[in-house]
Amino acid sequence: MGTKARVYKGLLIALIFTFIPVSAISAQKVTAGSACKVLNQKTVYQNKTYTCVKSGKKLVWNKGVVVLKPIPTPTPTAIGDPVGAVGGTPTPTPTPTPTPTLSITELLWSRGVNGVFPIENEKYAIPTALASTWQDAYVNRDAIAYQAWSAISKNIATSPSKLGSVEIYVGPNTIPNFADFKLRMELVSKSLPRAKNVSKLKLFAFNYKDADWADATFKRLYANENALFWRWHTDAVSEICFKAREVCFQQAFVDSNLDAVIFIGMTDKGSREQLNQTFSEYSRAFLGQVIGHEYLHTIQRVILGDRWYQQAYTPPSWFNEGMAVFMDNAAANHASFDAYMRYRAVDSKLLHPECPYEYCVKVSKAQVEDFLSIYNYSTNWSTFPTAMKYEMSARLMEVMVALKGPDSLTALYEYMATEKSFEQAFEHVYGISYEKAKPILASIVVDQITAGK
C-alpha cells in the first residue's frame, strides 16, 4: 500500500505540472539565472519575456527576450469622423444620385420649402449683342431684359434715395413678414433719380383679422379730408380684403396734399394663401417686394396730381401697372441678373408656351397690338387676362427702359402733366410715334413669350 500511495502521489504531482499554463502574468521580480519552478513557464518583466529552462539539474530563468510591440495597421478614417480618428467604420463613397430635371411646369409652379424654391438654381446668360434703337430692338430682343435690369442696377448703385418721412402702422394681430418696410421704397426711389417723390407717407400693414382695425384707423387719421378724397377712397380697405380667401392685398394713392397712403396686406405664415404661393408670390409677400410696387404708384400719382383722374392726361393702364411690376422686380433684385430673371420667369408663368392649364394665356401679335390701343380707365381693360395686364406689361416696359433708360418712364408722366396726351408724350420721350412703336413692341414681347424667354 505504501508503494501505491507513492505512485498516486507522483501521478498527482505530474498532473498538476501538466495543467499549469506555460504563459503566466508577470507578478514578481525576475532575474536571469534565478531559480524558477515550472519548466517552459513564461513570464514578462520590464518589457522582456523570460522562459523557465533547465540548466544542469536546476530550473532557472533565461536571459529573456525583448517584447516587440506590434504596429497596428490603421483602419481608414470613416467619413464624418474627427480628423485623424482611427478605428471608425469606413463609409464607402456614395454614388452621386443624379438631380432629376424638372419640367417647366414643375420649375415655375413649385411651392417652396422653408422659403427655398427650385427656380433659385437657374442661371441666365448675359447677352453681348445689345439693342440701341427702335430699328434694331427686335433683332436684339434677347438683350432687352438684361439692358433694362442693368440700367436700374446702375442707378441704384449711384443715386441717393429721396424717400420722405414715413409713418408705419401695424395691426394689433399682425406679425410683419419682413423687418424693413423702407428698404424697397428706397430702392425704387434710387432707381428713378430724377423723379419727384412724395414728401410724407403713411403705410398700413395688416392681415385679414385686422382689416376692421385698418379701416377704422385710416378713417380716423384722414377724417378731415375733402369730399373728392372720400369719393374715391371710402372703401379703400374693404375693396382689397376678401372674406372667401381671408386675405388682404395692396393699394396706394395720395391724399389732397399729395402725401402717400399705402395699404399692405400681410399674408399669415402657415395660412392657405401662403402655402399656395409660388416664388414670385412669396417674394412679394414675404420679402417685401410688393412695397416697391405700391411706392412706384405714389410716384406716378404725385407727378400727375389731380390729373390722375383726367383720362386725357393719364397714361394707359398697361403703362401704369407694367411700370410698377417691372420696377418692383428690378429694384428688389438689382444686385443679381439671375435673381431678376428667375422672378420674371415665375411671374410670367401663365404666359409660358408650355403652360398646361386651361387658364393659361396664349398671346398673338394682333392681340397685343389691340391691347396697346386701350386708354386709361377704358372698359376694355377688364376684358384682357391679368397676365397680359401686369406681367406682359412689365415686359413692354423693359423695351422702353432698355432703349431710353429708367428716367424716360417718369419723364413721360411729367410731360403729360403739362396737359399733353399719351401719344404726344410717348413721341416726345421715345423719339418715335406710338403708332409706329406698337407693332415693334408687340413683336418683341410676343416672340420672347413664344420662345419661353
Short mmCIF file of C-alpha atoms in Angstrom, two decimals:
data_model
loop_
_atom_site.label_atom_id
_atom_site.label_comp_id
_atom_site.label_asym_id
_atom_site.label_seq_id
_atom_site.Cartn_x
_atom_site.Cartn_y
_atom_site.Cartn_z
CA MET A 1 0.00 0.00 0.00
CA GLY A 2 2.87 2.38 0.73
CA THR A 3 4.21 1.85 -2.80
CA LYS A 4 0.82 2.57 -4.38
CA ALA A 5 0.45 5.69 -2.30
CA ARG A 6 3.78 6.97 -3.55
CA VAL A 7 2.76 6.17 -7.17
CA TYR A 8 -0.55 8.02 -6.78
CA LYS A 9 1.23 10.96 -5.24
CA GLY A 10 3.70 11.03 -8.15
CA LEU A 11 0.85 10.93 -10.70
CA LEU A 12 -0.97 13.74 -8.93
CA ILE A 13 2.11 15.99 -8.95
CA ALA A 14 2.64 15.24 -12.68
CA LEU A 15 -0.94 16.17 -13.45
CA ILE A 16 -0.62 19.43 -11.53
CA PHE A 17 2.50 20.31 -13.51
CA THR A 18 0.72 19.31 -16.75
CA PHE A 19 -2.20 21.76 -16.15
CA ILE A 20 -0.08 24.76 -15.12
CA PRO A 21 -0.08 27.12 -18.17
CA VAL A 22 3.22 27.85 -19.85
CA SER A 23 2.34 31.53 -20.08
CA ALA A 24 1.78 33.39 -16.88
CA ILE A 25 1.14 37.03 -15.96
CA SER A 26 4.27 38.65 -14.55
CA ALA A 27 3.82 39.49 -10.94
CA GLN A 28 7.24 39.25 -9.23
CA LYS A 29 10.83 40.35 -9.89
CA VAL A 30 12.61 38.11 -12.39
CA THR A 31 16.39 37.94 -12.82
CA ALA A 32 18.17 35.94 -15.48
CA GLY A 33 19.71 32.80 -13.85
CA SER A 34 17.50 32.90 -10.79
CA ALA A 35 15.53 29.79 -9.88
CA CYS A 36 12.15 29.05 -11.34
CA LYS A 37 9.78 26.21 -10.62
CA VAL A 38 7.96 25.12 -13.79
CA LEU A 39 9.79 24.05 -16.92
CA ASN A 40 8.91 26.15 -20.01
CA GLN A 41 6.85 28.59 -17.96
CA LYS A 42 6.99 32.12 -19.40
CA THR A 43 6.64 35.44 -17.68
CA VAL A 44 7.00 39.08 -18.71
CA TYR A 45 9.03 41.51 -16.63
CA GLN A 46 10.26 45.01 -17.56
CA ASN A 47 9.44 44.58 -21.23
CA LYS A 48 11.17 41.15 -21.55
CA THR A 49 9.72 37.67 -21.84
CA TYR A 50 11.58 35.15 -19.63
CA THR A 51 11.32 31.39 -20.02
CA CYS A 52 11.98 28.77 -17.32
CA VAL A 53 14.72 26.44 -18.68
CA LYS A 54 16.71 23.52 -17.34
CA SER A 55 20.36 24.31 -16.56
CA GLY A 56 22.04 21.10 -15.40
CA LYS A 57 19.79 19.79 -12.69
CA LYS A 58 18.29 23.19 -11.94
CA LEU A 59 15.40 25.18 -13.38
CA VAL A 60 16.35 28.81 -13.97
CA TRP A 61 15.09 31.87 -15.90
CA ASN A 62 16.90 32.50 -19.17
CA LYS A 63 18.20 35.93 -20.28
CA GLY A 64 14.80 36.97 -21.62
CA VAL A 65 13.69 38.33 -24.97
CA VAL A 66 12.66 41.95 -25.54
CA VAL A 67 8.93 42.24 -26.17
CA LEU A 68 8.24 43.89 -29.56
CA LYS A 69 5.03 45.92 -29.63
CA PRO A 70 3.08 45.25 -32.83
CA ILE A 71 2.49 48.29 -35.09
CA PRO A 72 -1.21 48.34 -35.83
CA THR A 73 -2.45 48.93 -39.34
CA PRO A 74 -4.82 51.89 -39.02
CA THR A 75 -8.33 51.49 -40.25
CA PRO A 76 -9.16 54.27 -42.74
CA THR A 77 -10.92 57.19 -41.11
CA ALA A 78 -14.61 56.98 -41.75
CA ILE A 79 -16.39 59.89 -43.45
CA GLY A 80 -17.58 62.21 -40.76
CA ASP A 81 -15.09 61.03 -38.09
CA PRO A 82 -12.81 63.56 -36.40
CA VAL A 83 -9.62 64.24 -38.31
CA GLY A 84 -7.06 61.53 -37.52
CA ALA A 85 -9.56 59.17 -35.93
CA VAL A 86 -8.62 55.52 -36.17
CA GLY A 87 -10.96 52.65 -35.98
CA GLY A 88 -14.02 54.31 -37.41
CA THR A 89 -16.03 52.22 -39.79
CA PRO A 90 -15.12 53.42 -43.26
CA THR A 91 -18.06 54.69 -45.25
CA PRO A 92 -17.86 53.94 -48.94
CA THR A 93 -18.04 56.96 -51.23
CA PRO A 94 -21.69 57.20 -52.21
CA THR A 95 -22.62 57.09 -55.84
CA PRO A 96 -23.98 60.53 -56.72
CA THR A 97 -27.71 60.49 -57.27
CA PRO A 98 -28.49 62.49 -60.39
CA THR A 99 -30.67 65.50 -59.70
CA PRO A 100 -33.92 64.99 -61.57
CA THR A 101 -34.57 67.52 -64.29
CA LEU A 102 -37.75 69.41 -63.52
CA SER A 103 -40.28 70.08 -66.21
CA ILE A 104 -41.03 73.73 -66.92
CA THR A 105 -44.34 73.29 -65.11
CA GLU A 106 -42.62 71.94 -62.00
CA LEU A 107 -40.00 74.68 -62.15
CA LEU A 108 -42.40 77.60 -62.48
CA TRP A 109 -45.27 76.34 -60.30
CA SER A 110 -43.31 74.71 -57.48
CA ARG A 111 -44.11 75.69 -53.93
CA GLY A 112 -41.22 76.48 -51.63
CA VAL A 113 -39.81 74.51 -48.73
CA ASN A 114 -38.84 76.87 -45.90
CA GLY A 115 -38.72 79.73 -48.35
CA VAL A 116 -36.49 77.94 -50.89
CA PHE A 117 -37.73 77.32 -54.44
CA PRO A 118 -36.33 75.18 -57.30
CA ILE A 119 -36.17 78.18 -59.65
CA GLU A 120 -33.45 79.69 -57.46
CA ASN A 121 -30.87 77.37 -59.02
CA GLU A 122 -31.47 78.67 -62.54
CA LYS A 123 -28.75 80.67 -64.33
CA TYR A 124 -29.18 83.04 -67.26
CA ALA A 125 -26.67 84.01 -69.93
CA ILE A 126 -25.74 87.66 -70.34
CA PRO A 127 -26.20 88.72 -73.98
CA THR A 128 -23.49 90.50 -75.94
CA ALA A 129 -25.49 91.94 -78.86
CA LEU A 130 -27.44 94.86 -77.40
CA ALA A 131 -30.37 96.88 -78.68
CA SER A 132 -29.71 100.58 -79.21
CA THR A 133 -32.52 101.90 -81.41
CA TRP A 134 -36.12 101.13 -82.27
CA GLN A 135 -34.81 99.82 -85.59
CA ASP A 136 -32.58 97.12 -84.07
CA ALA A 137 -34.62 96.41 -80.94
CA TYR A 138 -36.44 93.43 -82.44
CA VAL A 139 -33.28 91.82 -83.84
CA ASN A 140 -31.60 92.15 -80.46
CA ARG A 141 -34.72 91.40 -78.41
CA ASP A 142 -32.93 88.76 -76.33
CA ALA A 143 -30.84 91.53 -74.76
CA ILE A 144 -33.80 93.71 -73.76
CA ALA A 145 -34.34 92.22 -70.30
CA TYR A 146 -30.66 92.43 -69.40
CA GLN A 147 -30.35 96.01 -70.60
CA ALA A 148 -33.40 97.11 -68.62
CA TRP A 149 -32.22 95.36 -65.45
CA SER A 150 -28.68 96.74 -65.87
CA ALA A 151 -29.95 100.32 -66.19
CA ILE A 152 -31.86 100.01 -62.90
CA SER A 153 -28.89 98.35 -61.20
CA LYS A 154 -26.56 101.20 -62.20
CA ASN A 155 -28.98 103.86 -60.99
CA ILE A 156 -29.35 102.20 -57.59
CA ALA A 157 -25.58 101.95 -57.23
CA THR A 158 -25.01 105.64 -57.95
CA SER A 159 -28.12 107.50 -56.74
CA PRO A 160 -29.36 108.62 -53.32
CA SER A 161 -32.84 107.85 -52.04
CA LYS A 162 -35.39 110.66 -51.97
CA LEU A 163 -37.84 108.82 -49.75
CA GLY A 164 -39.63 111.31 -47.49
CA SER A 165 -40.86 110.81 -43.94
CA VAL A 166 -42.63 107.51 -43.32
CA GLU A 167 -45.17 106.62 -40.61
CA ILE A 168 -45.86 102.92 -40.22
CA TYR A 169 -49.00 101.48 -38.59
CA VAL A 170 -49.13 97.73 -37.88
CA GLY A 171 -52.32 95.89 -36.95
CA PRO A 172 -52.61 94.53 -33.37
CA ASN A 173 -52.87 90.91 -34.59
CA THR A 174 -50.41 91.29 -37.43
CA ILE A 175 -46.88 89.88 -37.48
CA PRO A 176 -44.92 91.66 -40.25
CA ASN A 177 -43.43 89.30 -42.80
CA PHE A 178 -40.28 91.42 -43.12
CA ALA A 179 -38.44 93.79 -40.82
CA ASP A 180 -37.54 96.68 -43.11
CA PHE A 181 -40.55 98.43 -44.63
CA LYS A 182 -38.49 101.28 -46.06
CA LEU A 183 -35.87 99.28 -47.99
CA ARG A 184 -37.94 98.51 -51.09
CA MET A 185 -39.21 102.08 -51.28
CA GLU A 186 -35.67 103.45 -51.07
CA LEU A 187 -34.53 101.12 -53.87
CA VAL A 188 -37.36 102.30 -56.14
CA SER A 189 -36.51 105.91 -55.30
CA LYS A 190 -32.87 105.31 -56.26
CA SER A 191 -33.96 103.61 -59.49
CA LEU A 192 -35.56 106.85 -60.69
CA PRO A 193 -33.15 109.58 -59.56
CA ARG A 194 -34.88 112.40 -61.48
CA ALA A 195 -38.40 111.57 -60.33
CA LYS A 196 -40.38 113.54 -57.81
CA ASN A 197 -41.16 111.57 -54.63
CA VAL A 198 -43.87 112.12 -52.06
CA SER A 199 -42.80 114.17 -49.03
CA LYS A 200 -44.80 112.17 -46.49
CA LEU A 201 -46.17 108.68 -46.42
CA LYS A 202 -48.37 106.62 -44.13
CA LEU A 203 -48.10 102.84 -44.50
CA PHE A 204 -50.68 100.48 -43.00
CA ALA A 205 -49.62 96.82 -42.60
CA PHE A 206 -52.36 94.39 -41.56
CA ASN A 207 -53.62 90.85 -42.03
CA TYR A 208 -57.21 89.85 -42.69
CA LYS A 209 -58.02 89.73 -38.95
CA ASP A 210 -57.02 93.38 -38.68
CA ALA A 211 -58.99 94.65 -41.67
CA ASP A 212 -61.54 96.40 -39.45
CA TRP A 213 -58.72 97.97 -37.43
CA ALA A 214 -57.11 99.23 -40.66
CA ASP A 215 -60.38 100.69 -41.89
CA ALA A 216 -61.10 102.47 -38.61
CA THR A 217 -57.54 103.77 -38.23
CA PHE A 218 -57.43 105.03 -41.81
CA LYS A 219 -60.75 106.86 -41.47
CA ARG A 220 -59.73 108.39 -38.15
CA LEU A 221 -56.41 109.70 -39.47
CA TYR A 222 -57.99 111.14 -42.62
CA ALA A 223 -61.22 112.37 -41.10
CA ASN A 224 -60.58 115.92 -42.30
CA GLU A 225 -60.02 115.00 -45.94
CA ASN A 226 -62.17 116.56 -48.67
CA ALA A 227 -65.17 115.08 -50.45
CA LEU A 228 -63.21 114.12 -53.58
CA PHE A 229 -60.82 112.05 -51.48
CA TRP A 230 -63.65 110.15 -49.85
CA ARG A 231 -65.45 109.74 -53.14
CA TRP A 232 -62.55 107.61 -54.33
CA HIS A 233 -61.33 106.02 -51.09
CA THR A 234 -64.26 105.40 -48.72
CA ASP A 235 -63.97 101.63 -49.25
CA ALA A 236 -60.18 101.58 -49.62
CA VAL A 237 -59.73 98.71 -47.15
CA SER A 238 -62.78 96.58 -47.91
CA GLU A 239 -62.08 96.58 -51.65
CA ILE A 240 -58.71 94.86 -51.12
CA CYS A 241 -59.82 92.34 -48.45
CA PHE A 242 -61.65 89.14 -49.42
CA LYS A 243 -63.56 87.01 -46.95
CA ALA A 244 -63.61 83.90 -49.13
CA ARG A 245 -59.81 83.76 -49.09
CA GLU A 246 -59.30 85.51 -45.75
CA VAL A 247 -56.63 87.69 -47.26
CA CYS A 248 -55.97 91.39 -47.90
CA PHE A 249 -53.98 92.68 -50.85
CA GLN A 250 -52.38 96.07 -51.54
CA GLN A 251 -53.26 99.56 -52.69
CA ALA A 252 -51.60 103.00 -52.90
CA PHE A 253 -52.86 106.53 -53.55
CA VAL A 254 -52.27 110.12 -52.40
CA ASP A 255 -54.29 112.49 -50.28
CA SER A 256 -55.29 116.06 -51.14
CA ASN A 257 -51.81 117.27 -50.09
CA LEU A 258 -50.19 114.72 -52.45
CA ASP A 259 -48.87 112.76 -49.48
CA ALA A 260 -48.96 108.99 -49.90
CA VAL A 261 -51.16 106.29 -48.39
CA ILE A 262 -50.09 102.65 -48.80
CA PHE A 263 -52.02 99.59 -47.65
CA ILE A 264 -50.00 96.37 -47.42
CA GLY A 265 -51.99 93.22 -46.70
CA MET A 266 -49.90 90.72 -44.75
CA THR A 267 -50.13 87.02 -45.53
CA ASP A 268 -50.01 84.92 -42.35
CA LYS A 269 -47.41 82.17 -42.28
CA GLY A 270 -48.98 78.74 -42.50
CA SER A 271 -52.17 80.11 -43.99
CA ARG A 272 -53.76 78.58 -47.07
CA GLU A 273 -52.74 81.63 -49.04
CA GLN A 274 -49.09 81.32 -48.04
CA LEU A 275 -48.87 77.58 -48.64
CA ASN A 276 -50.10 78.04 -52.21
CA GLN A 277 -47.60 80.74 -53.12
CA THR A 278 -45.14 80.32 -55.98
CA PHE A 279 -41.74 82.01 -55.96
CA SER A 280 -42.90 85.39 -57.25
CA GLU A 281 -45.90 85.48 -54.91
CA TYR A 282 -43.69 84.56 -51.97
CA SER A 283 -41.19 87.28 -52.93
CA ARG A 284 -43.89 89.92 -52.96
CA ALA A 285 -45.49 88.82 -49.69
CA PHE A 286 -42.53 87.73 -47.57
CA LEU A 287 -39.57 89.63 -49.00
CA GLY A 288 -41.39 92.95 -49.17
CA GLN A 289 -41.19 93.28 -52.92
CA VAL A 290 -44.80 94.42 -53.17
CA ILE A 291 -43.98 97.58 -51.22
CA GLY A 292 -41.77 98.72 -54.08
CA HIS A 293 -44.68 98.15 -56.46
CA GLU A 294 -47.05 100.31 -54.43
CA TYR A 295 -44.48 103.00 -53.77
CA LEU A 296 -43.93 103.33 -57.51
CA HIS A 297 -47.64 104.12 -57.86
CA THR A 298 -47.24 107.01 -55.41
CA ILE A 299 -44.51 108.47 -57.63
CA GLN A 300 -46.84 108.28 -60.63
CA ARG A 301 -49.59 109.92 -58.61
CA VAL A 302 -47.52 112.77 -57.17
CA ILE A 303 -46.22 113.70 -60.63
CA LEU A 304 -49.69 113.85 -62.18
CA GLY A 305 -51.52 115.25 -59.16
CA ASP A 306 -55.23 115.74 -59.81
CA ARG A 307 -54.74 114.93 -63.50
CA TRP A 308 -54.59 111.29 -62.46
CA TYR A 309 -58.38 111.31 -62.73
CA GLN A 310 -58.41 113.03 -66.11
CA GLN A 311 -58.46 110.34 -68.73
CA ALA A 312 -56.88 112.50 -71.44
CA TYR A 313 -53.76 113.22 -69.39
CA THR A 314 -53.03 109.87 -67.82
CA PRO A 315 -51.01 107.01 -69.40
CA PRO A 316 -52.83 103.80 -70.35
CA SER A 317 -53.42 101.34 -67.55
CA TRP A 318 -50.90 98.90 -69.04
CA PHE A 319 -48.21 101.58 -68.70
CA ASN A 320 -49.14 102.35 -65.08
CA GLU A 321 -49.24 98.72 -63.97
CA GLY A 322 -46.45 97.43 -66.17
CA MET A 323 -44.13 100.08 -64.77
CA ALA A 324 -44.94 99.02 -61.19
CA VAL A 325 -44.46 95.29 -61.89
CA PHE A 326 -41.19 95.88 -63.72
CA MET A 327 -39.89 98.21 -61.04
CA ASP A 328 -40.72 96.03 -58.04
CA ASN A 329 -38.67 93.21 -59.59
CA ALA A 330 -35.77 95.24 -61.00
CA ALA A 331 -35.28 97.30 -57.83
CA ALA A 332 -35.56 94.37 -55.42
CA ASN A 333 -33.22 92.19 -57.50
CA HIS A 334 -30.83 94.93 -58.64
CA ALA A 335 -27.79 93.00 -57.35
CA SER A 336 -28.34 89.89 -59.48
CA PHE A 337 -29.47 89.46 -63.08
CA ASP A 338 -30.16 85.79 -62.35
CA ALA A 339 -32.48 86.77 -59.50
CA TYR A 340 -34.27 89.27 -61.73
CA MET A 341 -34.83 86.64 -64.44
CA ARG A 342 -35.96 83.96 -62.00
CA TYR A 343 -38.65 86.19 -60.62
CA ARG A 344 -39.61 87.33 -64.13
CA ALA A 345 -39.93 83.72 -65.33
CA VAL A 346 -42.17 82.60 -62.49
CA ASP A 347 -44.23 85.77 -62.54
CA SER A 348 -44.91 85.21 -66.27
CA LYS A 349 -45.76 81.53 -65.87
CA LEU A 350 -49.29 81.87 -67.25
CA LEU A 351 -47.82 83.23 -70.48
CA HIS A 352 -45.30 80.43 -70.97
CA PRO A 353 -45.87 78.42 -74.17
CA GLU A 354 -45.79 75.14 -72.21
CA CYS A 355 -48.24 76.32 -69.56
CA PRO A 356 -50.53 73.26 -69.18
CA TYR A 357 -53.61 74.76 -67.55
CA GLU A 358 -56.89 75.88 -69.09
CA TYR A 359 -56.45 79.37 -67.67
CA CYS A 360 -53.05 79.86 -69.34
CA VAL A 361 -52.73 82.77 -71.75
CA LYS A 362 -51.62 82.46 -75.37
CA VAL A 363 -50.76 85.78 -76.98
CA SER A 364 -50.57 86.87 -80.61
CA LYS A 365 -49.17 89.99 -82.18
CA ALA A 366 -52.62 91.20 -83.23
CA GLN A 367 -53.96 90.67 -79.70
CA VAL A 368 -51.07 92.61 -78.15
CA GLU A 369 -51.48 95.50 -80.61
CA ASP A 370 -55.14 95.62 -79.67
CA PHE A 371 -54.14 95.62 -76.02
CA LEU A 372 -51.78 98.55 -76.64
CA SER A 373 -54.63 100.56 -78.13
CA ILE A 374 -56.67 100.79 -74.94
CA TYR A 375 -56.56 104.01 -72.93
CA ASN A 376 -56.60 104.67 -69.20
CA TYR A 377 -59.82 103.71 -67.38
CA SER A 378 -61.03 102.05 -70.57
CA THR A 379 -63.76 99.47 -70.12
CA ASN A 380 -61.73 97.22 -72.43
CA TRP A 381 -59.06 96.89 -69.72
CA SER A 382 -61.13 94.35 -67.79
CA THR A 383 -61.58 92.13 -70.85
CA PHE A 384 -57.89 91.23 -71.07
CA PRO A 385 -56.30 88.46 -68.98
CA THR A 386 -54.50 89.51 -65.81
CA ALA A 387 -51.24 88.03 -67.10
CA MET A 388 -51.32 90.46 -70.02
CA LYS A 389 -52.31 93.45 -67.89
CA TYR A 390 -49.46 93.01 -65.43
CA GLU A 391 -46.70 90.55 -66.35
CA MET A 392 -46.75 91.17 -70.10
CA SER A 393 -46.97 94.92 -69.49
CA ALA A 394 -43.78 94.68 -67.43
CA ARG A 395 -42.01 93.25 -70.48
CA LEU A 396 -43.22 96.18 -72.56
CA MET A 397 -41.62 98.49 -70.00
CA GLU A 398 -38.32 96.66 -70.42
CA VAL A 399 -38.17 97.80 -74.03
CA MET A 400 -38.59 101.46 -73.11
CA VAL A 401 -36.02 101.26 -70.32
CA ALA A 402 -33.53 99.34 -72.46
CA LEU A 403 -33.67 101.96 -75.21
CA LYS A 404 -34.10 105.21 -73.25
CA GLY A 405 -33.29 104.48 -69.62
CA PRO A 406 -35.37 104.35 -66.39
CA ASP A 407 -35.92 108.10 -66.18
CA SER A 408 -37.76 108.02 -69.50
CA LEU A 409 -40.69 106.40 -67.68
CA THR A 410 -41.28 109.27 -65.29
CA ALA A 411 -40.39 111.81 -67.99
CA LEU A 412 -43.49 110.63 -69.83
CA TYR A 413 -45.66 111.38 -66.75
CA GLU A 414 -44.03 114.77 -66.34
CA TYR A 415 -44.77 115.69 -69.95
CA MET A 416 -48.37 114.53 -69.64
CA ALA A 417 -48.71 116.66 -66.51
CA THR A 418 -48.37 119.68 -68.82
CA GLU A 419 -51.67 118.67 -70.43
CA LYS A 420 -50.20 116.55 -73.20
CA SER A 421 -51.77 113.32 -74.43
CA PHE A 422 -50.08 109.95 -74.06
CA GLU A 423 -49.31 109.84 -77.80
CA GLN A 424 -47.68 113.28 -77.63
CA ALA A 425 -45.66 112.36 -74.56
CA PHE A 426 -44.59 109.00 -76.00
CA GLU A 427 -43.20 110.54 -79.17
CA HIS A 428 -41.58 113.38 -77.21
CA VAL A 429 -39.75 110.98 -74.86
CA TYR A 430 -39.05 107.99 -77.11
CA GLY A 431 -38.48 109.67 -80.46
CA ILE A 432 -40.99 107.56 -82.35
CA SER A 433 -44.72 107.82 -82.79
CA TYR A 434 -46.76 105.49 -80.64
CA GLU A 435 -48.45 104.04 -83.72
CA LYS A 436 -45.07 103.04 -85.18
CA ALA A 437 -43.84 101.73 -81.85
CA LYS A 438 -46.84 99.45 -81.21
CA PRO A 439 -46.01 96.76 -83.78
CA ILE A 440 -42.37 96.74 -82.66
CA LEU A 441 -43.35 96.38 -79.03
CA ALA A 442 -45.88 93.67 -79.87
CA SER A 443 -43.38 91.70 -81.98
CA ILE A 444 -40.71 91.80 -79.29
CA VAL A 445 -42.84 90.60 -76.39
CA VAL A 446 -44.77 88.00 -78.39
CA ASP A 447 -41.57 86.45 -79.76
CA GLN A 448 -39.98 86.46 -76.30
CA ILE A 449 -43.01 84.75 -74.78
CA THR A 450 -43.38 82.25 -77.62
CA ALA A 451 -39.73 81.27 -77.19
CA GLY A 452 -40.25 80.79 -73.46
CA LYS A 453 -37.86 83.63 -72.62
#
